[in-house]
Coordinates of C-alpha atoms in Angstrom, one line a residue:
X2 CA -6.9 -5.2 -61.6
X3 CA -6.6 -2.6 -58.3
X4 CA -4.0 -3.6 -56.1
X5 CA -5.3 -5.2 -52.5
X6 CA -5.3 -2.3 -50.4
X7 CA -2.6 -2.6 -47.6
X8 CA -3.5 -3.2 -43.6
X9 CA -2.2 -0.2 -42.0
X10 CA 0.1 -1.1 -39.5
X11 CA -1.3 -0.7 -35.8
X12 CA 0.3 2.3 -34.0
X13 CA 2.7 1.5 -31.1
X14 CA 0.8 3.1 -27.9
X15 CA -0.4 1.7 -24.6
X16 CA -4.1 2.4 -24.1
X17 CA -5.2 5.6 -22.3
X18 CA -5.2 5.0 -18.5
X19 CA -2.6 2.4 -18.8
X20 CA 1.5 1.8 -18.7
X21 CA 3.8 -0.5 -19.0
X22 CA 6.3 -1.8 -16.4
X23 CA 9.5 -2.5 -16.8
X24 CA 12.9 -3.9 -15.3
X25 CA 13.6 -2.3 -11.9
X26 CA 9.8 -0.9 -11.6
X27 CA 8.7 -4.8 -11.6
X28 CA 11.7 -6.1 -8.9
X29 CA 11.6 -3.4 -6.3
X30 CA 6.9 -4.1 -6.5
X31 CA 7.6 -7.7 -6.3
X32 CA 10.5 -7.5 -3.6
X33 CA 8.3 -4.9 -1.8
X34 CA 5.1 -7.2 -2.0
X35 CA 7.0 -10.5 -0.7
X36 CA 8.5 -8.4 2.3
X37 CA 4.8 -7.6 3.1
X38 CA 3.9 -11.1 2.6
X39 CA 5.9 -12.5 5.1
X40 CA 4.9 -10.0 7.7
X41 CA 1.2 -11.5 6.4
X42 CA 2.4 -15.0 6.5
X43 CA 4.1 -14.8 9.9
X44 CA 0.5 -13.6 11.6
X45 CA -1.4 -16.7 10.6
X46 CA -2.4 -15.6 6.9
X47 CA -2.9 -17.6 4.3
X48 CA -2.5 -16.6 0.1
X49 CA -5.0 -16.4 -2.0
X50 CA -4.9 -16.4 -5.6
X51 CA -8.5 -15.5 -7.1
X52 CA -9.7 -14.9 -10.6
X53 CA -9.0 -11.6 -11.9
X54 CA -12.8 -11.6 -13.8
X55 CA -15.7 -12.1 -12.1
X56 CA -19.8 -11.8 -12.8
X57 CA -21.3 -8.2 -12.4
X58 CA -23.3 -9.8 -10.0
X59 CA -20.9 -10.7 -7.7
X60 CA -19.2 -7.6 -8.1
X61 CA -22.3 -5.8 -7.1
X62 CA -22.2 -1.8 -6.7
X63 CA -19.0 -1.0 -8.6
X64 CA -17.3 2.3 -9.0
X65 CA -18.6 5.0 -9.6
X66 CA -22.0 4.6 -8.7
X67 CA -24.2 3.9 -11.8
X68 CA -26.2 1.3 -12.7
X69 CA -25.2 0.0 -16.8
X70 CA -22.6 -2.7 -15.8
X71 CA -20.0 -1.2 -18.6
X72 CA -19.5 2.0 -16.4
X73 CA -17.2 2.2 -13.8
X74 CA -15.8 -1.5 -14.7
X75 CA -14.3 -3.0 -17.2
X76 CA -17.3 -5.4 -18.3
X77 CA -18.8 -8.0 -21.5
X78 CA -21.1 -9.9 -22.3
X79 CA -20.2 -13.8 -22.7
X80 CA -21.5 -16.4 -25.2
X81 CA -24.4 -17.2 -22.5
X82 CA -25.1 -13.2 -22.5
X83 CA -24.0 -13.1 -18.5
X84 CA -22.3 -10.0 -17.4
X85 CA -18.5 -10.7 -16.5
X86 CA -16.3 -7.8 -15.9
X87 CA -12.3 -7.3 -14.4
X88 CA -12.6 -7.2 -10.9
X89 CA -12.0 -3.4 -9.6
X90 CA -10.9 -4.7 -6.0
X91 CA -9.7 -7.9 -4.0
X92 CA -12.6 -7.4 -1.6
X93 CA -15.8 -7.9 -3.2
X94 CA -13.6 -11.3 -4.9
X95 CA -12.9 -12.4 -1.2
X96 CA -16.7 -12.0 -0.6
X97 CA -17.7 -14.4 -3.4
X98 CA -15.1 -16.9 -2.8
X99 CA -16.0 -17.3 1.1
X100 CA -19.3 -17.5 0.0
X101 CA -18.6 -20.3 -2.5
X102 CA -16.1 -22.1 -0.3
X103 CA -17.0 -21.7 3.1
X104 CA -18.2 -25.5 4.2
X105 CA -14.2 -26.3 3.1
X106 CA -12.4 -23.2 4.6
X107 CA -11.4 -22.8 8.5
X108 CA -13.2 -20.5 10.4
X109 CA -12.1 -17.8 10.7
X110 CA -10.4 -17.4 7.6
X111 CA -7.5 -15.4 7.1
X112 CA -6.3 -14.3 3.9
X113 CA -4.0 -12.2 1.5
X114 CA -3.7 -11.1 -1.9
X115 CA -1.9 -8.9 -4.1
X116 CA -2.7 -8.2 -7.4
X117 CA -3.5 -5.8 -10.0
X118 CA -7.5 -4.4 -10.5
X119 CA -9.3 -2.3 -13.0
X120 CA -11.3 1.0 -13.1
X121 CA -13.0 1.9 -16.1
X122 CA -12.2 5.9 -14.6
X123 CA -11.1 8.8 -15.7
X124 CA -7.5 8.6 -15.7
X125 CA -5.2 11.3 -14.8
X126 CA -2.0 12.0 -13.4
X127 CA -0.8 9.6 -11.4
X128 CA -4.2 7.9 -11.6
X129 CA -4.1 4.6 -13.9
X130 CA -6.8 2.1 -14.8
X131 CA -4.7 -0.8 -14.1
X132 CA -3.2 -0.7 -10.6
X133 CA -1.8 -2.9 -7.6
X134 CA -2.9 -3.8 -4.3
X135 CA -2.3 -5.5 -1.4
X136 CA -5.1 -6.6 1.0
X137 CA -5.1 -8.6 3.9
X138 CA -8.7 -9.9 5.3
X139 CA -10.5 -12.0 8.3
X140 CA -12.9 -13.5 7.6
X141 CA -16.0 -15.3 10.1
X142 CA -15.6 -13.7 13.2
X143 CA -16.6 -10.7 15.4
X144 CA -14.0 -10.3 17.5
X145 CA -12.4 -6.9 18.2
X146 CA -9.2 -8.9 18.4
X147 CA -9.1 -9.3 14.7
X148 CA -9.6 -5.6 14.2
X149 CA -6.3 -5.1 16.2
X150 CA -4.8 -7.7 14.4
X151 CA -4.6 -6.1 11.6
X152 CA -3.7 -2.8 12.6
X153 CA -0.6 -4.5 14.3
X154 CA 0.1 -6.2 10.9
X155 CA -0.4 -3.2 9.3
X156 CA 2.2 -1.1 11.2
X157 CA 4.8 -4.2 10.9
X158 CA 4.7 -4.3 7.2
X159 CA 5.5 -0.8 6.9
X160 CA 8.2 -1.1 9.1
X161 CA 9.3 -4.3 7.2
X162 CA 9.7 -2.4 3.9
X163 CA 11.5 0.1 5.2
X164 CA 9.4 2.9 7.0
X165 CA 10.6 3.9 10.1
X166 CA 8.7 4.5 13.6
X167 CA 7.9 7.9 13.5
X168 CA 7.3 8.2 10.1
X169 CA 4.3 6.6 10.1
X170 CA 0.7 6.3 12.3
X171 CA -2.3 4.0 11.7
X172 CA -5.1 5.6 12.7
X173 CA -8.1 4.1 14.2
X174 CA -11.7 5.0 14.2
X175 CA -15.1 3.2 14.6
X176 CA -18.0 4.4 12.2
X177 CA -20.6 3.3 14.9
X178 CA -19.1 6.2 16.7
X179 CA -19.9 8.5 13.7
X180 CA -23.4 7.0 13.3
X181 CA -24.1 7.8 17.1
X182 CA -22.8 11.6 16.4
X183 CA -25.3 11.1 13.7
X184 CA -28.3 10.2 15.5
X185 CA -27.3 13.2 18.2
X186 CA -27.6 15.5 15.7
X187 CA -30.8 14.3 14.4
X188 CA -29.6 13.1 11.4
X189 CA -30.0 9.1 12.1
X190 CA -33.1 7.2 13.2
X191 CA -32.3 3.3 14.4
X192 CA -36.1 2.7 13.4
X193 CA -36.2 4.5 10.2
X194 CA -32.3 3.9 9.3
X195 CA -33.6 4.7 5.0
X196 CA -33.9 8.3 6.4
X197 CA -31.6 10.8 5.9
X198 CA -29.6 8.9 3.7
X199 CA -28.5 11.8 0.9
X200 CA -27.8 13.8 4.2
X201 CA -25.2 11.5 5.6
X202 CA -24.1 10.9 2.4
X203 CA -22.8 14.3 1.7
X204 CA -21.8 14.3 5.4
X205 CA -19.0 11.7 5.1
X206 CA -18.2 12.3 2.0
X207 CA -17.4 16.1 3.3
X208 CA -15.6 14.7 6.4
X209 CA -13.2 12.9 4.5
X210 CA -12.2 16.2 2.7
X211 CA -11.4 17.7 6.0
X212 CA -7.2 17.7 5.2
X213 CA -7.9 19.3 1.7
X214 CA -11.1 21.8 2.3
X215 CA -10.6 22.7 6.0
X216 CA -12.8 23.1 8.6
X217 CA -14.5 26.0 7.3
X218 CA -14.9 24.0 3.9
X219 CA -16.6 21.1 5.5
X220 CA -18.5 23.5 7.3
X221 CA -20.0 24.5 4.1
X222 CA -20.4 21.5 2.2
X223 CA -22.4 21.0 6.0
X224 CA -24.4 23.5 5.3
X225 CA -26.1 25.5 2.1
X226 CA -22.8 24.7 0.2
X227 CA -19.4 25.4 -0.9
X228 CA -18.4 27.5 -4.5
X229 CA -14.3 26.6 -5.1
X230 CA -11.7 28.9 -6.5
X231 CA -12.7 28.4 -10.2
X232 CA -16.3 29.4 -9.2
X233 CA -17.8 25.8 -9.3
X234 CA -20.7 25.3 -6.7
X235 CA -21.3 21.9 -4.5
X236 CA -24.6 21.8 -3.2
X237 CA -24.5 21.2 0.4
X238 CA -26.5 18.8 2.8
X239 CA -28.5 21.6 4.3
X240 CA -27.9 21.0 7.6
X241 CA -29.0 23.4 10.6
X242 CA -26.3 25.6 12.3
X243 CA -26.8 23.0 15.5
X244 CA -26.2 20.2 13.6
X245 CA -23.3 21.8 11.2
X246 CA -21.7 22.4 14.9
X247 CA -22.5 18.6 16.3
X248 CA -20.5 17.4 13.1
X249 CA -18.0 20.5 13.2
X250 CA -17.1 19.4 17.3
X251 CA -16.8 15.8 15.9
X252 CA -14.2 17.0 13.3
X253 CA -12.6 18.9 15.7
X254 CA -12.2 15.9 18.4
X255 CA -8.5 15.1 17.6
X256 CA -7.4 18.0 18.5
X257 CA -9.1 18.4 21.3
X258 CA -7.9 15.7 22.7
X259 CA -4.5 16.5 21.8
X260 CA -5.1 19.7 23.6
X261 CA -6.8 17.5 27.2
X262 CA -3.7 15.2 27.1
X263 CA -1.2 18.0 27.2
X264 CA -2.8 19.7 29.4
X265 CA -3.2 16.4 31.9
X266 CA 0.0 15.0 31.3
X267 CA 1.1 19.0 33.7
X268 CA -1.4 17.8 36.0
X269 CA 0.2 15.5 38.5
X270 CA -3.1 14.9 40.4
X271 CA -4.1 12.1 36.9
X272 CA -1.7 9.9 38.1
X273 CA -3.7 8.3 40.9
X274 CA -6.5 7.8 37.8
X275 CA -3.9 5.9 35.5
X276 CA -2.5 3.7 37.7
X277 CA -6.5 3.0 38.5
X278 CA -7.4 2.6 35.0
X279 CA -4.2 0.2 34.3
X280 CA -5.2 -1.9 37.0
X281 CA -8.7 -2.2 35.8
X282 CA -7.4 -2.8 32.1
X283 CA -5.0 -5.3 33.3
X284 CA -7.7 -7.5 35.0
X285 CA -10.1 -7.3 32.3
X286 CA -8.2 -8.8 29.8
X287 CA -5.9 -10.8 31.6
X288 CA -2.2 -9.0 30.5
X289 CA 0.3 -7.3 33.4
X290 CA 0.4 -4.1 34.2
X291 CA 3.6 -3.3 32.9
X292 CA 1.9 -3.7 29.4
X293 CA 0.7 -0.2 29.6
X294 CA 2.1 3.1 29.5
X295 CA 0.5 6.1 30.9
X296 CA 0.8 8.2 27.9
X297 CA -1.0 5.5 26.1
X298 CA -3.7 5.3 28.7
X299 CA -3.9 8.9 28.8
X300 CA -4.4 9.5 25.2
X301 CA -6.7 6.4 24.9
X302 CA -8.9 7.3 28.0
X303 CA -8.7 10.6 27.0
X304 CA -9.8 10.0 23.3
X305 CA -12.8 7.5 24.7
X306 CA -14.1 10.1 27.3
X307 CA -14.1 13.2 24.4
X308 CA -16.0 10.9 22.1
X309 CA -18.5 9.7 24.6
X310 CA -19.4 13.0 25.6
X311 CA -20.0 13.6 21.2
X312 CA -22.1 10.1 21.0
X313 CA -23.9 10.4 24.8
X314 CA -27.4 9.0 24.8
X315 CA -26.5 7.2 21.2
X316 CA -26.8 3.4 22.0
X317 CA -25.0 2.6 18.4
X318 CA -22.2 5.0 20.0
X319 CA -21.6 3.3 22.9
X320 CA -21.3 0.5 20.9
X321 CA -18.7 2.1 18.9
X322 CA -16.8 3.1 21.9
X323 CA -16.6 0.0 23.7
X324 CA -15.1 -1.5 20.7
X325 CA -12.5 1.0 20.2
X326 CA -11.7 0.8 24.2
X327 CA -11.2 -2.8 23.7
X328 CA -9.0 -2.3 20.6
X329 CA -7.3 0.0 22.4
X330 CA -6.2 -2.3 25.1
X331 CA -5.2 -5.0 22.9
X332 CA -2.8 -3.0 20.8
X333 CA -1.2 -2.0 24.5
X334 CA -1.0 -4.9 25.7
X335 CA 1.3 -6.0 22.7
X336 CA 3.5 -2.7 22.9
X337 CA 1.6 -0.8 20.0
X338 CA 1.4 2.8 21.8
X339 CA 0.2 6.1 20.2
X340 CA 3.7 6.2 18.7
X341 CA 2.4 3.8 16.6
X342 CA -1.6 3.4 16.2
X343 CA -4.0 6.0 17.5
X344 CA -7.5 6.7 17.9
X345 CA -8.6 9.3 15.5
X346 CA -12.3 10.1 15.2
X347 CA -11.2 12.2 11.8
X348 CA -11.0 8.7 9.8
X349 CA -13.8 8.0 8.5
X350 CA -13.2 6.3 5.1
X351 CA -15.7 7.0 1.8
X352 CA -17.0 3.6 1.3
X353 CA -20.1 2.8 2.5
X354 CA -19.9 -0.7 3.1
X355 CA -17.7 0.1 6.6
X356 CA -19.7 -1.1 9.9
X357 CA -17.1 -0.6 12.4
X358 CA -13.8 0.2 12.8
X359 CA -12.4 2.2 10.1
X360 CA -8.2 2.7 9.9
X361 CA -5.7 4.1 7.6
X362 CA -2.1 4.4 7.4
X363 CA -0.5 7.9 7.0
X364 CA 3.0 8.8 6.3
X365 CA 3.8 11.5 8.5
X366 CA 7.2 12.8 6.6
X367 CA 7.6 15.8 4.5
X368 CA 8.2 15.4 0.8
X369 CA 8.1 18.6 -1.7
X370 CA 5.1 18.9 -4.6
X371 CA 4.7 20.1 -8.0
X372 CA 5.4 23.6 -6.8
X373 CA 8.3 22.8 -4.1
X374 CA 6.5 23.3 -1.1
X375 CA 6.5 20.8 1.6
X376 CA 3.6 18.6 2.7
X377 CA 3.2 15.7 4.4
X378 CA 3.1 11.9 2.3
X379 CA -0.6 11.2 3.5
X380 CA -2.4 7.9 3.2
X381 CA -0.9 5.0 1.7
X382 CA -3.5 2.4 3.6
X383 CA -6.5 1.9 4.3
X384 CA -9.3 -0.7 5.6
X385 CA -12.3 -1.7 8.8
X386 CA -14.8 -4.4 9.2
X387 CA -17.3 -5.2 6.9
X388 CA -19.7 -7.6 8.2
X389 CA -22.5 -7.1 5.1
X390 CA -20.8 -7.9 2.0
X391 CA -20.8 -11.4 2.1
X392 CA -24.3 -11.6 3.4
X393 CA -25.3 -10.4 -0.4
X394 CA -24.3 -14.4 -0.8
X395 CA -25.2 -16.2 1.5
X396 CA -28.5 -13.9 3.1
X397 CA -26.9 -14.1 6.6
X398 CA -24.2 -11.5 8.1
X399 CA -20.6 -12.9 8.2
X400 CA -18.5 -10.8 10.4
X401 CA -15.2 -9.3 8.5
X402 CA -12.4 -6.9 8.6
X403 CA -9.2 -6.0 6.5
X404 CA -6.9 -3.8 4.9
X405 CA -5.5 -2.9 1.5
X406 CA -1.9 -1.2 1.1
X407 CA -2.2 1.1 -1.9
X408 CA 1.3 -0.5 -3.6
X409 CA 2.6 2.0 -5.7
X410 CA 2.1 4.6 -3.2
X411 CA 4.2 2.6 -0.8
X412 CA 6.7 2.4 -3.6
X413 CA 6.6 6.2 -4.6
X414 CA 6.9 6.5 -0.6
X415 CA 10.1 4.3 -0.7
X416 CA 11.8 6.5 -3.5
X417 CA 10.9 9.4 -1.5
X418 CA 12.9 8.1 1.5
X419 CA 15.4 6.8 -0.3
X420 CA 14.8 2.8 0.5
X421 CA 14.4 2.2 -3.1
X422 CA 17.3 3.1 -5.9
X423 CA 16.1 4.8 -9.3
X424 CA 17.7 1.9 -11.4
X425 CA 18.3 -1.4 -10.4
X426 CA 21.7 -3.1 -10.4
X427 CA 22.2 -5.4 -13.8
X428 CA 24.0 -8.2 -14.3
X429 CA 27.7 -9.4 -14.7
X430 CA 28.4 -9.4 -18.6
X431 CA 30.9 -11.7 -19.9
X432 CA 32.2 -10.4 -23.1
X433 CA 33.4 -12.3 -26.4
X434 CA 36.4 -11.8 -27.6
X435 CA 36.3 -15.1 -29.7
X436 CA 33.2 -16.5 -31.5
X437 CA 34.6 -19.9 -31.4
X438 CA 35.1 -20.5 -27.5
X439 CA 31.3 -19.5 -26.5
X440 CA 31.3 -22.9 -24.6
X441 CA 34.4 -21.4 -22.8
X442 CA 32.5 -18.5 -22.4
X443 CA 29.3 -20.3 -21.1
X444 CA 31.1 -22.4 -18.7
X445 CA 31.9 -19.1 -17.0
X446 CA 28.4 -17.4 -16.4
X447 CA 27.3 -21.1 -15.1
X448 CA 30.2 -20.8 -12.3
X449 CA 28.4 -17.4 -11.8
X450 CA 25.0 -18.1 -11.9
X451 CA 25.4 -21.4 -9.9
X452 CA 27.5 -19.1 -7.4
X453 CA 24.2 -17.0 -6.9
X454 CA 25.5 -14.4 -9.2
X455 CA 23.2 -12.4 -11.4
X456 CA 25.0 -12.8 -14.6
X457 CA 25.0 -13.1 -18.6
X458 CA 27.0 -13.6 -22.0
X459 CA 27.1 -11.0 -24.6
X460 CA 25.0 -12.5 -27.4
X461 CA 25.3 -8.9 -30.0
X462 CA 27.7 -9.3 -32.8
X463 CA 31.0 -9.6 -30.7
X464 CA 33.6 -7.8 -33.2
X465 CA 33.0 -4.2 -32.0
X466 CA 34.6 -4.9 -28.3
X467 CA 33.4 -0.9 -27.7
X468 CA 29.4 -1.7 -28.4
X469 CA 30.0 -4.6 -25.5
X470 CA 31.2 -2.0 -23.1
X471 CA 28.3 -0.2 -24.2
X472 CA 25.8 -2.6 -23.8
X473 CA 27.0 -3.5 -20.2
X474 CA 26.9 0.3 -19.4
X475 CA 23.3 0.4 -20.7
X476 CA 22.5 -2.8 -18.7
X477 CA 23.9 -0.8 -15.3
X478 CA 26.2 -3.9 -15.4
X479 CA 28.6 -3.6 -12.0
X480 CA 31.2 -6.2 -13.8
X481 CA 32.7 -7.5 -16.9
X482 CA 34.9 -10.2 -17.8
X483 CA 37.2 -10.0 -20.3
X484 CA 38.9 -13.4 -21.8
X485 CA 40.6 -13.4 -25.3
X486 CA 43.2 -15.6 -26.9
X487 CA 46.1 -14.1 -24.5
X488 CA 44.3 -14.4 -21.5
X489 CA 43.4 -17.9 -22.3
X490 CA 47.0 -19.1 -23.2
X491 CA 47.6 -17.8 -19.5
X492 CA 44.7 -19.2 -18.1
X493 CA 43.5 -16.1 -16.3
X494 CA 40.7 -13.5 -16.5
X495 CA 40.4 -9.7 -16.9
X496 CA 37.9 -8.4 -14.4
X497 CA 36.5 -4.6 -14.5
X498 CA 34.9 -3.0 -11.9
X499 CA 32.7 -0.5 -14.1
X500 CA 31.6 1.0 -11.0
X501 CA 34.6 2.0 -9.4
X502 CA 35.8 2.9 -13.4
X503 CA 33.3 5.2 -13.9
X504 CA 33.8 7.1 -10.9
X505 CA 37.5 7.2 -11.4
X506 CA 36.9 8.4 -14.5
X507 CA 34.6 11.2 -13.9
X508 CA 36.8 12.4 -10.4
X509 CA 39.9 10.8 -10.0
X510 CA 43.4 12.4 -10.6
X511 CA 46.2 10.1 -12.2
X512 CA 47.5 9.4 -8.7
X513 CA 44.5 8.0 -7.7
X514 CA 43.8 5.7 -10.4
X515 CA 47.1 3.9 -10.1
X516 CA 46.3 3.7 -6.1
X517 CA 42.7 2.2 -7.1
X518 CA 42.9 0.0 -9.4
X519 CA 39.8 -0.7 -11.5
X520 CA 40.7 -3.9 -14.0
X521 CA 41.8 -7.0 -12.1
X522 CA 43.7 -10.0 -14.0
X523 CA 43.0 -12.9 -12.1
X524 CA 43.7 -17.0 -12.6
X525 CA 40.5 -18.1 -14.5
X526 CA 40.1 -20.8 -11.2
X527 CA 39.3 -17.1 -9.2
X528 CA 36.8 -15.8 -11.3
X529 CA 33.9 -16.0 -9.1
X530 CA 35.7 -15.4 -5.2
X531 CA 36.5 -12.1 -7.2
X532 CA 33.6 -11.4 -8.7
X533 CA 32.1 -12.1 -5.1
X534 CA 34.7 -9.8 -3.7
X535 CA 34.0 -6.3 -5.6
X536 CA 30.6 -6.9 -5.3
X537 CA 30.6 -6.8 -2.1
X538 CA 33.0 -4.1 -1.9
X539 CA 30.1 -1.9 -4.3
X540 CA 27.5 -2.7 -1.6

């Protein structure tokens, strides 16, 4: 009779597009993610928890754009043969739940969520299937206020985490201002707005490459199109040299207006035109003039005028602007100045689904890449209002707007600025020196752990006293207690300080060991005050 042939044994190996997490990776996201929450929770916000599946349906277009629902999402079919797929954002989820909810849900509705979401992409460095975000959303109303909001929010939880002024900006833009640069160039009709859609497609899609093509790239992908240093073409829009320049001029508005403020802030005939335009701000909206600053009035009126002149005779632009102006003015009148949040007519953001103000977060500090040359972080945020996607539900528009924090860029961003340590401190490890007093033993991590105290007992096989030392070394222990049959006749404690040993050991002369002691016998009543002590001293 043949012998049963045996199972092979599965192979040990994450998927492809996926990793695991472990120990310090998981502590520093979740510390990171409740800092940002309580920056969330302090403006009003409240959590929400959805379910991390939902139908295809109410996912709607995923990513990329294609049509089988297995493509671009994670999907199946159930026992009822409905589509149901992981979600791929906390958006679209948001959407459905308002939707569902909304007769039992204040209006507006604020909320946030962090979580992880699914891309059935191609991975690639750095890029995983499975990733984090963090989103913050308003829900049911159209007020510009909300808008600013959220940009406020956005710059406080950066700063919460540990990114300091300067090292950030949020930058600010309205796609109605784009879509009335659009319909100058001849390139949107408000009648006909199915026209041109492949055209404006390419268009902001070849915007948003501006930092990594260049002008004279856009220019092409404007144009007849664009052949890259391995010789691949991309077909361009096809735009005519006029309209190639009315996008170009567009492109070029930020620095522009960099160029108009420097120049006006040498020009001490403005000032009379400031102090008009403060008081005029100040009485519009109600807030004292010593809200404003004139560099932030400069650069705002500045920014407005340059864009109007882009958008003139465009009534979607106009519409665009006055939002922005009133943005503008609310951020200012909190104390959020170009230091912080600017306008920015270069953001433009790639998804479609934007009908307004558009932002994003960029980390202004210089980091080294692959080939040690320095570059800036970039973008580690991003968000606008939305006031279509929950319509898909309920077939009538419902006013939105939010942001989502891409996590572990804000975490690679962290380790970059040192704010984050590689390896994250372990616990205290109380060793066995006698199998037969683990009570003894356990009574003293509960003093610990009752104390606050991160702190364990070593549960190996205790008679090799070395492979304890070596497990607390492996565990990045800062502490261990020793207590054996002497020390317990004595009633005291043996307390290293493998911190201060190690270093000692790897630098210290014989002088300076005796001076610094790194072992402490102590009565067993002092354990934790001097536990307490030399951590504190390590900090």
């Amino acid at each position: 009779m043949a012998k049963p042939k045996k199972e092979p044994r599965p192979k040990a190996e994450t998927p492809k597009g996926f990793r695991d997490y472990f120990g310090a990776e998981v502590t520093t996201r979740a510390a990171m993610l409740n800092a940002i929450a309580g920056v969330y929770h302090r403006y009003g916000f409240d959590a929400l928890e959805s379910s991390a599946i939902e139908t295809v349906e109410a996912l709607g277009k995923f990513l990329p754009d294609v049509d089988r629902p297995n493509e671009g999402v994670f999907a199946w079919q159930d026992e009822d043969e409905k589509w149901l797929a992981l979600r791929y954002d906390l958006t679209a989820p948001l959407a459905r739940v308002y939707a569902q909810h909304r007769n039992d849900l204040p209006t507006p509705y604020r909320r946030y969520a962090m979580g992880p979401v699914w891309r059935n992409e191609k991975p690639g460095p750095g890029r995983f299937r499975q990733f984090y975000q963090c989103d913050a959303d308003t829900v049911g109303t159209a007020s510009m206020a909300a808008d600013a909001e959220i940009c406020a929010m956005l710059a406080d939880a950066l700063e919460e985490v540990g990114i300091p002024r300067g090292d950030y900006v949020v930058r600010v833009n309205n796609r109605k201002v784009l879509n009335g640069v659009l319909e100058v160039a001849g390139l949107l009709d408000p009648e006909s707005p199915d026209k041109f859609v492949a055209e404006r497609g390419i268009v902001l899609r070849a915007i948003d490459k501006l930092d990594r093509l260049g002008v004279e790239g856009v220019a092409a992908l404007l144009g007849e199109g664009r052949k890259d240093a391995s010789g691949d073409f991309t077909e361009g829009a096809g735009l005519s040299p006029g309209q190639v320049d009315s996008i170009i001029r567009f492109v070029h508005a930020t620095q522009d207006i960099a160029q108009q403020v420097l120049r006006a802030t040498m020009d001490k005939s403005l000032s009379a035109e400031i102090e008009q335009t403060a008081t005029a701000e100040s009485q519009r909206f109600g807030f004292s003039r010593e809200k404003f600053t004139d560099a932030q009035l400069l650069w705002n009126k500045t920014a407005l005028n340059h864009l109007g002149f882009l958008a003139e005779g465009s009534r979607v632009g106009a519409e665009g602007l006055a939002e922005l102006e009133e943005i503008a003015t609310l951020l200012a009148a909190q104390g959020y100045g170009p230091d912080r949040i600017v306008i920015d007519p270069s953001v433009v953001r790639g998804l479609g689904y934007y009908t307004g103000p558009v932002f994003e977060a960029e980390l202004t500090f210089e980091i080294l890449d692959e080939k040690g040359r320095p570059r800036q972080f970039g973008s580690v945020a991003g968000g606008g209002r939305y006031d279509d996607l929950v319509a898909r539900f309920t077939g009538q528009q419902v006013p939105a707007v939010g942001v989502s924090i891409g996590v572990d860029r804000l975490l690679a961003a962290l380790h970059a600025k040192g704010k984050i340590g590689s390896a994250e401190r372990g616990p205290v490890v109380v060793t066995v020196m006698d199998r037969d007093r683990m009570a003894d033993y356990q009574a003293m991590v509960g003093e610990l752990r009752q104390a606050g105290i991160r702190a364990e007992v070593y549960l190996g096989n205790p008679k090799n006293f070395g492979n304890q030392m070596k497990y607390a070394d492996r565990r990045g222990s800062p502490i261990a207690v020793i207590c054996g049959g002497d020390e317990f006749a004595k009633g005291v404690v043996q307390i290293k300080d493998l911190i201060l040993g190690a270093q000692i050991a790897e630098n210290a002369t014989v002088e300076e060991w005796k001076e610094r002691p790194s072992q402490y016998e102590v009565p067993r009543a002092a354990l934790v005050d001097k536990v307490r002590d030399i951590l504190a001293e390590q900090s």
